Short mmCIF file of C-alpha atoms and ligand atoms in Angstrom, two decimals:
data_model
loop_
_atom_site.label_atom_id
_atom_site.label_comp_id
_atom_site.label_asym_id
_atom_site.label_seq_id
_atom_site.Cartn_x
_atom_site.Cartn_y
_atom_site.Cartn_z
CA MET S 26 -43.44 8.59 42.26
CA ASN S 27 -41.63 8.77 45.56
CA ARG S 28 -43.33 10.73 48.35
CA PHE S 29 -40.18 12.64 49.30
CA TYR S 30 -39.86 13.92 45.71
CA LYS S 31 -43.53 14.90 45.54
CA ASP S 32 -43.38 16.76 48.87
CA VAL S 33 -40.20 18.62 47.88
CA VAL S 34 -41.66 19.69 44.53
CA ARG S 35 -44.91 20.78 46.19
CA GLY S 36 -43.04 22.79 48.84
CA LEU S 37 -40.69 24.53 46.43
CA SER S 38 -43.56 25.33 44.03
CA ALA S 39 -45.52 27.19 46.72
CA ASP S 40 -45.61 31.00 46.75
CA ALA S 41 -43.96 30.90 50.17
CA LYS S 42 -41.48 28.04 49.71
CA TYR S 43 -41.27 25.37 52.42
CA LEU S 44 -39.84 21.92 53.08
CA ASP S 45 -41.33 19.44 55.57
CA SER S 46 -39.18 19.08 58.69
CA LYS S 47 -39.79 15.33 58.83
CA TYR S 48 -37.22 15.02 56.02
CA PHE S 49 -34.36 16.30 58.20
CA TYR S 50 -33.71 12.79 59.44
CA ASP S 51 -31.47 10.85 57.06
CA LYS S 52 -28.41 9.16 58.57
CA GLU S 53 -26.49 12.46 58.73
CA GLY S 54 -29.57 14.30 60.07
CA ASP S 55 -29.99 11.71 62.87
CA LYS S 56 -26.31 12.18 63.76
CA LEU S 57 -26.56 15.98 63.72
CA PHE S 58 -29.70 15.90 65.84
CA THR S 59 -27.84 13.82 68.45
CA GLU S 60 -25.13 16.54 68.43
CA ILE S 61 -27.78 19.27 68.80
CA MET S 62 -29.20 17.52 71.85
CA ALA S 63 -25.74 17.62 73.45
CA CYS S 64 -24.91 21.24 72.61
CA PRO S 65 -24.96 23.78 75.48
CA GLU S 66 -27.73 25.98 74.04
CA TYR S 67 -30.21 23.17 73.35
CA TYR S 68 -31.93 23.10 76.75
CA PRO S 69 -35.10 21.04 75.88
CA THR S 70 -33.28 17.71 75.92
CA ARG S 71 -31.60 18.38 79.25
CA CYS S 72 -34.89 19.54 80.80
CA GLU S 73 -36.79 16.47 79.65
CA MET S 74 -33.86 14.24 80.58
CA GLU S 75 -34.08 15.64 84.12
CA ILE S 76 -37.76 14.66 84.22
CA PHE S 77 -37.06 11.14 82.96
CA SER S 78 -33.97 10.48 85.06
CA GLN S 79 -35.61 11.71 88.28
CA GLN S 80 -39.29 10.84 87.86
CA SER S 81 -39.34 7.60 85.83
CA THR S 82 -40.24 5.46 88.84
CA ALA S 83 -43.26 7.68 89.55
CA ILE S 84 -44.24 7.66 85.86
CA SER S 85 -43.97 3.87 85.73
CA ARG S 86 -46.20 3.56 88.85
CA LEU S 87 -48.74 5.93 87.29
CA PHE S 88 -48.84 3.84 84.07
CA LYS S 89 -49.22 0.68 86.13
CA GLN S 90 -52.39 2.08 87.72
CA TYR S 91 -53.89 2.18 84.24
CA GLY S 92 -53.19 -1.46 83.40
CA GLU S 93 -50.91 -4.38 84.16
CA GLU S 94 -50.48 -5.06 80.43
CA LEU S 95 -49.42 -2.16 78.26
CA GLU S 96 -48.46 -1.30 74.72
CA LEU S 97 -45.93 1.52 75.04
CA VAL S 98 -45.81 3.34 71.73
CA GLU S 99 -43.33 6.16 71.08
CA LEU S 100 -43.94 8.57 68.20
CA GLY S 101 -40.64 9.79 66.68
CA ALA S 102 -38.50 7.84 69.13
CA GLY S 103 -35.12 9.07 67.89
CA ASP S 104 -32.32 7.55 69.95
CA ALA S 105 -34.66 6.96 72.94
CA THR S 106 -32.02 8.26 75.39
CA LYS S 107 -34.74 9.73 77.60
CA SER S 108 -37.34 6.99 77.28
CA ILE S 109 -34.75 4.34 78.23
CA HIS S 110 -35.03 5.55 81.85
CA LEU S 111 -38.75 4.88 81.77
CA LEU S 112 -38.26 1.54 80.00
CA ARG S 113 -35.86 0.50 82.77
CA SER S 114 -38.34 1.50 85.51
CA LEU S 115 -41.16 -0.40 83.79
CA VAL S 116 -38.96 -3.51 83.51
CA GLU S 117 -37.94 -3.20 87.18
CA ASP S 118 -41.61 -2.71 88.16
CA ARG S 119 -42.40 -5.94 86.28
CA VAL S 120 -44.98 -4.27 84.08
CA ASN S 121 -45.95 -6.55 81.21
CA PHE S 122 -45.38 -4.37 78.15
CA THR S 123 -44.00 -4.20 74.63
CA TYR S 124 -42.21 -1.08 73.43
CA TYR S 125 -43.17 0.05 69.92
CA PRO S 126 -40.90 2.89 68.75
CA ILE S 127 -42.27 4.54 65.60
CA ASP S 128 -39.87 6.55 63.46
CA ILE S 129 -39.69 7.64 59.86
CA SER S 130 -35.94 7.05 59.95
CA SER S 131 -35.11 3.38 59.21
CA ASN S 132 -31.66 4.00 60.67
CA VAL S 133 -33.22 4.98 64.03
CA ILE S 134 -35.45 1.90 64.15
CA LYS S 135 -32.61 -0.48 63.30
CA GLN S 136 -30.39 1.02 65.99
CA LEU S 137 -33.12 0.79 68.64
CA GLU S 138 -33.93 -2.82 67.79
CA ASP S 139 -30.23 -3.73 67.96
CA LYS S 140 -29.26 -1.78 71.07
CA LEU S 141 -32.22 -1.73 73.46
CA PRO S 142 -32.52 -5.49 74.16
CA LEU S 143 -28.78 -5.53 74.99
CA ALA S 144 -29.12 -2.55 77.34
CA LEU S 145 -32.30 -3.88 78.97
CA PRO S 146 -32.45 -7.67 78.90
CA GLY S 147 -36.01 -8.94 78.84
CA LEU S 148 -37.36 -5.85 77.08
CA GLN S 149 -39.73 -6.63 74.21
CA VAL S 150 -39.12 -4.15 71.33
CA LYS S 151 -40.91 -4.04 68.01
CA GLY S 152 -39.83 -1.12 65.85
CA LEU S 153 -42.24 0.41 63.34
CA ASN S 154 -40.55 2.30 60.51
CA GLY S 155 -42.88 4.87 58.95
CA GLU S 156 -45.20 7.82 59.55
CA TYR S 157 -46.82 8.24 62.96
CA PHE S 158 -50.43 7.50 62.07
CA GLU S 159 -49.75 4.93 59.36
CA MET S 160 -47.80 2.93 61.94
CA LEU S 161 -50.42 3.39 64.68
CA LYS S 162 -53.00 2.09 62.22
CA GLN S 163 -50.78 -0.89 61.41
CA LEU S 164 -50.36 -1.64 65.11
CA GLY S 165 -54.14 -1.78 65.62
CA ASN S 166 -55.78 -2.73 68.91
CA THR S 167 -55.09 -5.65 71.20
CA PRO S 168 -58.06 -6.34 73.50
CA GLY S 169 -57.15 -6.06 77.19
CA LYS S 170 -54.01 -4.00 76.59
CA ARG S 171 -53.93 -0.31 77.35
CA LYS S 172 -51.95 1.88 75.02
CA VAL S 173 -49.62 4.56 76.33
CA VAL S 174 -48.33 6.86 73.59
CA LEU S 175 -45.16 8.86 74.24
CA PHE S 176 -44.55 11.93 72.10
CA LEU S 177 -41.43 13.48 73.57
CA GLY S 178 -38.80 16.08 72.83
CA SER S 179 -41.44 18.72 72.05
CA ASN S 180 -41.95 17.01 68.69
CA ILE S 181 -45.52 18.29 69.02
CA GLY S 182 -44.03 21.77 68.63
CA ASN S 183 -43.08 20.87 65.06
CA ILE S 184 -46.79 20.87 64.20
CA PRO S 185 -48.08 24.35 63.24
CA SER S 186 -50.60 25.76 65.73
CA ASP S 187 -53.40 25.67 63.15
CA GLY S 188 -52.86 21.91 62.71
CA VAL S 189 -52.18 20.75 66.25
CA ASN S 190 -55.86 20.25 67.21
CA ALA S 191 -56.40 18.05 64.17
CA PHE S 192 -53.22 16.10 65.02
CA CYS S 193 -54.34 15.42 68.61
CA LYS S 194 -57.86 14.49 67.45
CA GLU S 195 -56.38 12.02 64.97
CA LEU S 196 -54.15 10.56 67.68
CA ARG S 197 -57.25 10.17 69.89
CA ARG S 198 -58.99 8.21 67.11
CA TYR S 199 -56.31 5.49 67.33
CA LEU S 200 -56.76 5.18 71.10
CA ASN S 201 -59.50 3.90 73.41
CA LYS S 202 -61.09 5.44 76.47
CA GLY S 203 -58.65 5.06 79.39
CA ASP S 204 -55.52 4.93 77.19
CA LEU S 205 -52.84 7.53 77.87
CA ALA S 206 -50.85 10.05 75.91
CA PHE S 207 -47.62 11.42 77.39
CA ILE S 208 -46.61 14.58 75.58
CA GLY S 209 -43.52 16.79 75.92
CA PHE S 210 -44.14 20.53 75.53
CA ASP S 211 -41.43 23.16 75.47
CA LEU S 212 -42.72 26.09 77.54
CA LYS S 213 -42.50 29.83 76.86
CA LYS S 214 -39.49 31.43 78.51
CA ASP S 215 -36.86 34.15 77.90
CA PRO S 216 -36.95 34.58 74.11
CA ARG S 217 -33.15 34.82 74.00
CA THR S 218 -32.84 31.37 75.57
CA ILE S 219 -35.25 29.97 73.01
CA LEU S 220 -33.65 31.56 69.98
CA ALA S 221 -30.14 30.48 71.03
CA ALA S 222 -31.32 26.84 71.10
CA TYR S 223 -31.96 27.07 67.34
CA ASN S 224 -28.83 29.08 66.60
CA ASP S 225 -26.04 27.50 68.62
CA LYS S 226 -22.62 29.07 68.47
CA GLY S 227 -21.03 25.83 67.26
CA GLY S 228 -23.24 25.95 64.13
CA ILE S 229 -24.76 22.48 64.55
CA THR S 230 -28.37 23.63 64.02
CA ARG S 231 -27.10 25.48 60.92
CA ARG S 232 -25.55 22.26 59.56
CA PHE S 233 -28.70 20.33 60.48
CA ASN S 234 -30.90 22.75 58.54
CA LEU S 235 -28.58 22.83 55.50
CA ASN S 236 -28.30 19.04 55.51
CA LEU S 237 -31.87 18.97 54.23
CA LEU S 238 -30.66 20.49 50.95
CA HIS S 239 -27.76 18.04 50.89
CA ARG S 240 -30.24 15.18 51.33
CA ILE S 241 -32.36 16.49 48.43
CA ASN S 242 -29.21 16.66 46.28
CA ASN S 243 -28.23 13.12 47.25
CA GLU S 244 -31.55 11.35 47.06
CA LEU S 245 -33.43 13.34 44.42
CA GLY S 246 -30.57 14.44 42.15
CA ALA S 247 -30.94 18.15 42.90
CA ASP S 248 -28.23 20.76 42.46
CA PHE S 249 -28.58 22.99 45.53
CA ASP S 250 -25.37 24.92 46.14
CA LEU S 251 -25.24 24.82 49.93
CA SER S 252 -23.04 27.92 50.10
CA GLY S 253 -25.88 29.83 48.41
CA PHE S 254 -28.25 29.41 51.41
CA GLU S 255 -28.04 30.51 55.04
CA HIS S 256 -29.71 29.17 58.17
CA TYR S 257 -31.96 31.83 59.75
CA PRO S 258 -34.09 31.15 62.85
CA VAL S 259 -36.56 33.65 64.34
CA TYR S 260 -38.64 33.58 67.53
CA ASP S 261 -41.81 35.58 68.16
CA PRO S 262 -42.56 35.72 71.90
CA GLY S 263 -46.06 37.00 71.09
CA THR S 264 -47.15 33.79 69.40
CA GLY S 265 -44.55 31.46 70.95
CA THR S 266 -43.53 30.37 67.47
CA CYS S 267 -39.91 29.71 66.55
CA LYS S 268 -39.32 29.24 62.82
CA SER S 269 -36.21 28.19 60.95
CA TYR S 270 -35.57 29.23 57.39
CA LEU S 271 -32.95 28.65 54.72
CA VAL S 272 -32.52 31.96 52.97
CA SER S 273 -31.22 32.24 49.43
CA LEU S 274 -28.16 34.49 49.42
CA ALA S 275 -28.43 35.27 45.69
CA GLU S 276 -30.77 35.05 42.73
CA GLN S 277 -30.40 31.45 41.61
CA ARG S 278 -32.10 28.53 39.92
CA VAL S 279 -32.15 25.06 41.48
CA CYS S 280 -33.25 21.91 39.68
CA VAL S 281 -34.57 18.78 41.36
CA GLY S 282 -34.06 15.88 38.96
CA ASP S 283 -34.29 16.53 35.22
CA THR S 284 -37.62 18.27 34.95
CA GLU S 285 -38.41 20.47 37.97
CA CYS S 286 -36.53 23.76 38.38
CA PHE S 287 -37.18 26.54 40.91
CA ASP S 288 -36.10 30.17 40.83
CA PHE S 289 -34.99 31.92 43.98
CA LYS S 290 -34.68 35.65 44.50
CA GLU S 291 -31.95 37.06 46.68
CA GLY S 292 -33.24 36.95 50.27
CA GLU S 293 -36.06 34.51 49.49
CA PRO S 294 -36.66 32.07 52.37
CA ILE S 295 -37.53 28.37 52.43
CA HIS S 296 -39.40 27.68 55.65
CA THR S 297 -38.04 24.40 57.05
CA GLU S 298 -39.13 24.03 60.65
CA ILE S 299 -41.53 25.31 63.26
CA SER S 300 -40.98 24.82 67.01
CA GLN S 301 -44.02 26.03 68.90
CA LYS S 302 -43.67 27.02 72.55
CA TYR S 303 -46.62 26.68 74.94
CA ALA S 304 -48.05 28.06 78.17
CA VAL S 305 -49.19 25.29 80.54
CA ALA S 306 -52.83 26.44 80.30
CA GLN S 307 -52.68 26.15 76.49
CA THR S 308 -51.71 22.47 76.79
CA ASP S 309 -54.65 21.80 79.13
CA GLU S 310 -56.98 23.52 76.66
CA LEU S 311 -55.54 21.46 73.81
CA ALA S 312 -56.22 18.25 75.75
CA ALA S 313 -59.79 19.25 76.58
CA ALA S 314 -60.51 20.26 72.97
CA THR S 315 -59.29 17.00 71.48
CA GLY S 316 -60.79 14.20 73.59
CA PHE S 317 -58.31 13.99 76.48
CA LYS S 318 -58.21 14.95 80.16
CA PRO S 319 -54.89 16.14 81.64
CA VAL S 320 -54.12 13.92 84.65
CA LYS S 321 -50.56 14.91 85.56
CA HIS S 322 -48.04 17.67 84.87
CA LEU S 323 -44.37 16.77 85.20
CA PHE S 324 -41.86 19.62 85.15
CA ASP S 325 -38.09 20.00 85.30
CA SER S 326 -36.69 22.05 88.19
CA ARG S 327 -36.75 25.32 86.20
CA HIS S 328 -40.28 24.74 84.81
CA TRP S 329 -38.93 25.22 81.29
CA PHE S 330 -40.41 21.98 79.99
CA LEU S 331 -43.64 20.08 80.62
CA ASP S 332 -44.37 16.41 80.15
CA ALA S 333 -48.16 16.23 80.28
CA VAL S 334 -50.02 12.98 80.91
CA TRP S 335 -53.41 12.93 79.22
CA GLU S 336 -56.10 10.29 79.64
CA CYS S 337 -58.46 9.50 76.78
CA VAL S 338 -62.04 10.37 77.75
C1 SAM E 414 -36.70 15.99 67.10
S1 SAM E 414 -36.38 14.27 66.98
C2 SAM E 414 -36.84 13.83 68.63
C3 SAM E 414 -36.43 12.47 69.03
C4 SAM E 414 -36.88 12.02 70.42
N1 SAM E 414 -38.34 11.96 70.52
C5 SAM E 414 -36.35 12.92 71.50
O1 SAM E 414 -37.15 13.48 72.22
O2 SAM E 414 -35.14 13.04 71.63
C6 SAM E 414 -37.75 13.79 65.99
C7 SAM E 414 -37.81 12.31 65.60
O3 SAM E 414 -39.09 12.08 65.03
C8 SAM E 414 -38.97 11.42 63.78
N2 SAM E 414 -40.09 11.92 62.94
C9 SAM E 414 -40.29 13.21 62.53
N3 SAM E 414 -41.44 13.30 61.82
C10 SAM E 414 -41.97 12.04 61.78
C11 SAM E 414 -43.17 11.48 61.21
N4 SAM E 414 -44.03 12.26 60.55
N5 SAM E 414 -43.41 10.16 61.38
C12 SAM E 414 -42.53 9.38 62.06
N6 SAM E 414 -41.37 9.85 62.62
C13 SAM E 414 -41.11 11.16 62.49
C14 SAM E 414 -37.59 11.80 63.27
O4 SAM E 414 -37.05 10.83 62.39
C15 SAM E 414 -36.78 11.92 64.58
O5 SAM E 414 -36.14 10.72 64.94
#
């Protein structure tokens, strides 16, 4: 049985219904996410873009100190619009490296493999289509080559706080002493700024969230009535957790395929995404607790976003 189906049935059968955010990214979800990144309220992309467009030469030099031959792995690469600045600097710096974008979206991987070698002649790209750790396992180890793992866009924020230590420890298991992780954290700031990023006036985040139900209809033969659910994000400045829900607007029954049906009460939420915000000290503590040592903090000019460089110890 297909994993998507199993995960959807498990999530909708839970007392507090949920759907895994990794399933946002079908072709339409990829397109909507690109629109989100361009919308005025979604500051994280612009902050991290500032870091990459202004500090890529310094980042490339830092990586070069760790090894002349690198495997540059990117977890959840998306359209790589930020990492392309770094790829260009590494090519210009004549670092001997291969870029391995990992993404669960086959559409993303195909586009990167088609477009990047045209944009950056000489770049070696080998896309890996699948889950983060399954693909890291498949990649394995090449003696003499340092790994640098990029995890940008505050994707790490999509991991609930009670699971993030285990995630970083697992990442560490695929790396060797001296390898690097380069992780983008969205930092705590004015709660109104944060909430607006997940509730843009143009309604793109709303369409992105609802597209998950559309995808389940399309791929798993479900009968979600999209007009019966509303996008509802909340941010708690106490915990730094932003959560997005799809709330049922009426009592209704939804079937996924022929056999699995789920009852919704009016006002019942499906939790679809978490976006955790961090304080800088929390990221240092996370590194130290999971087998890494923070070696560099890179900020945008407003200090709204942190790209942290961690060395495996
Ligand atoms: C929020 S987008 C960020 C894209 C890019 N890193 C950026 O900063 O713009 C998340 C990307 O990670 C991919 N993704 C999410 N969960 C994944 C998983 N468990 N394994 C592999 N890829 C995943 C999605 O397909 C999507 O392209």
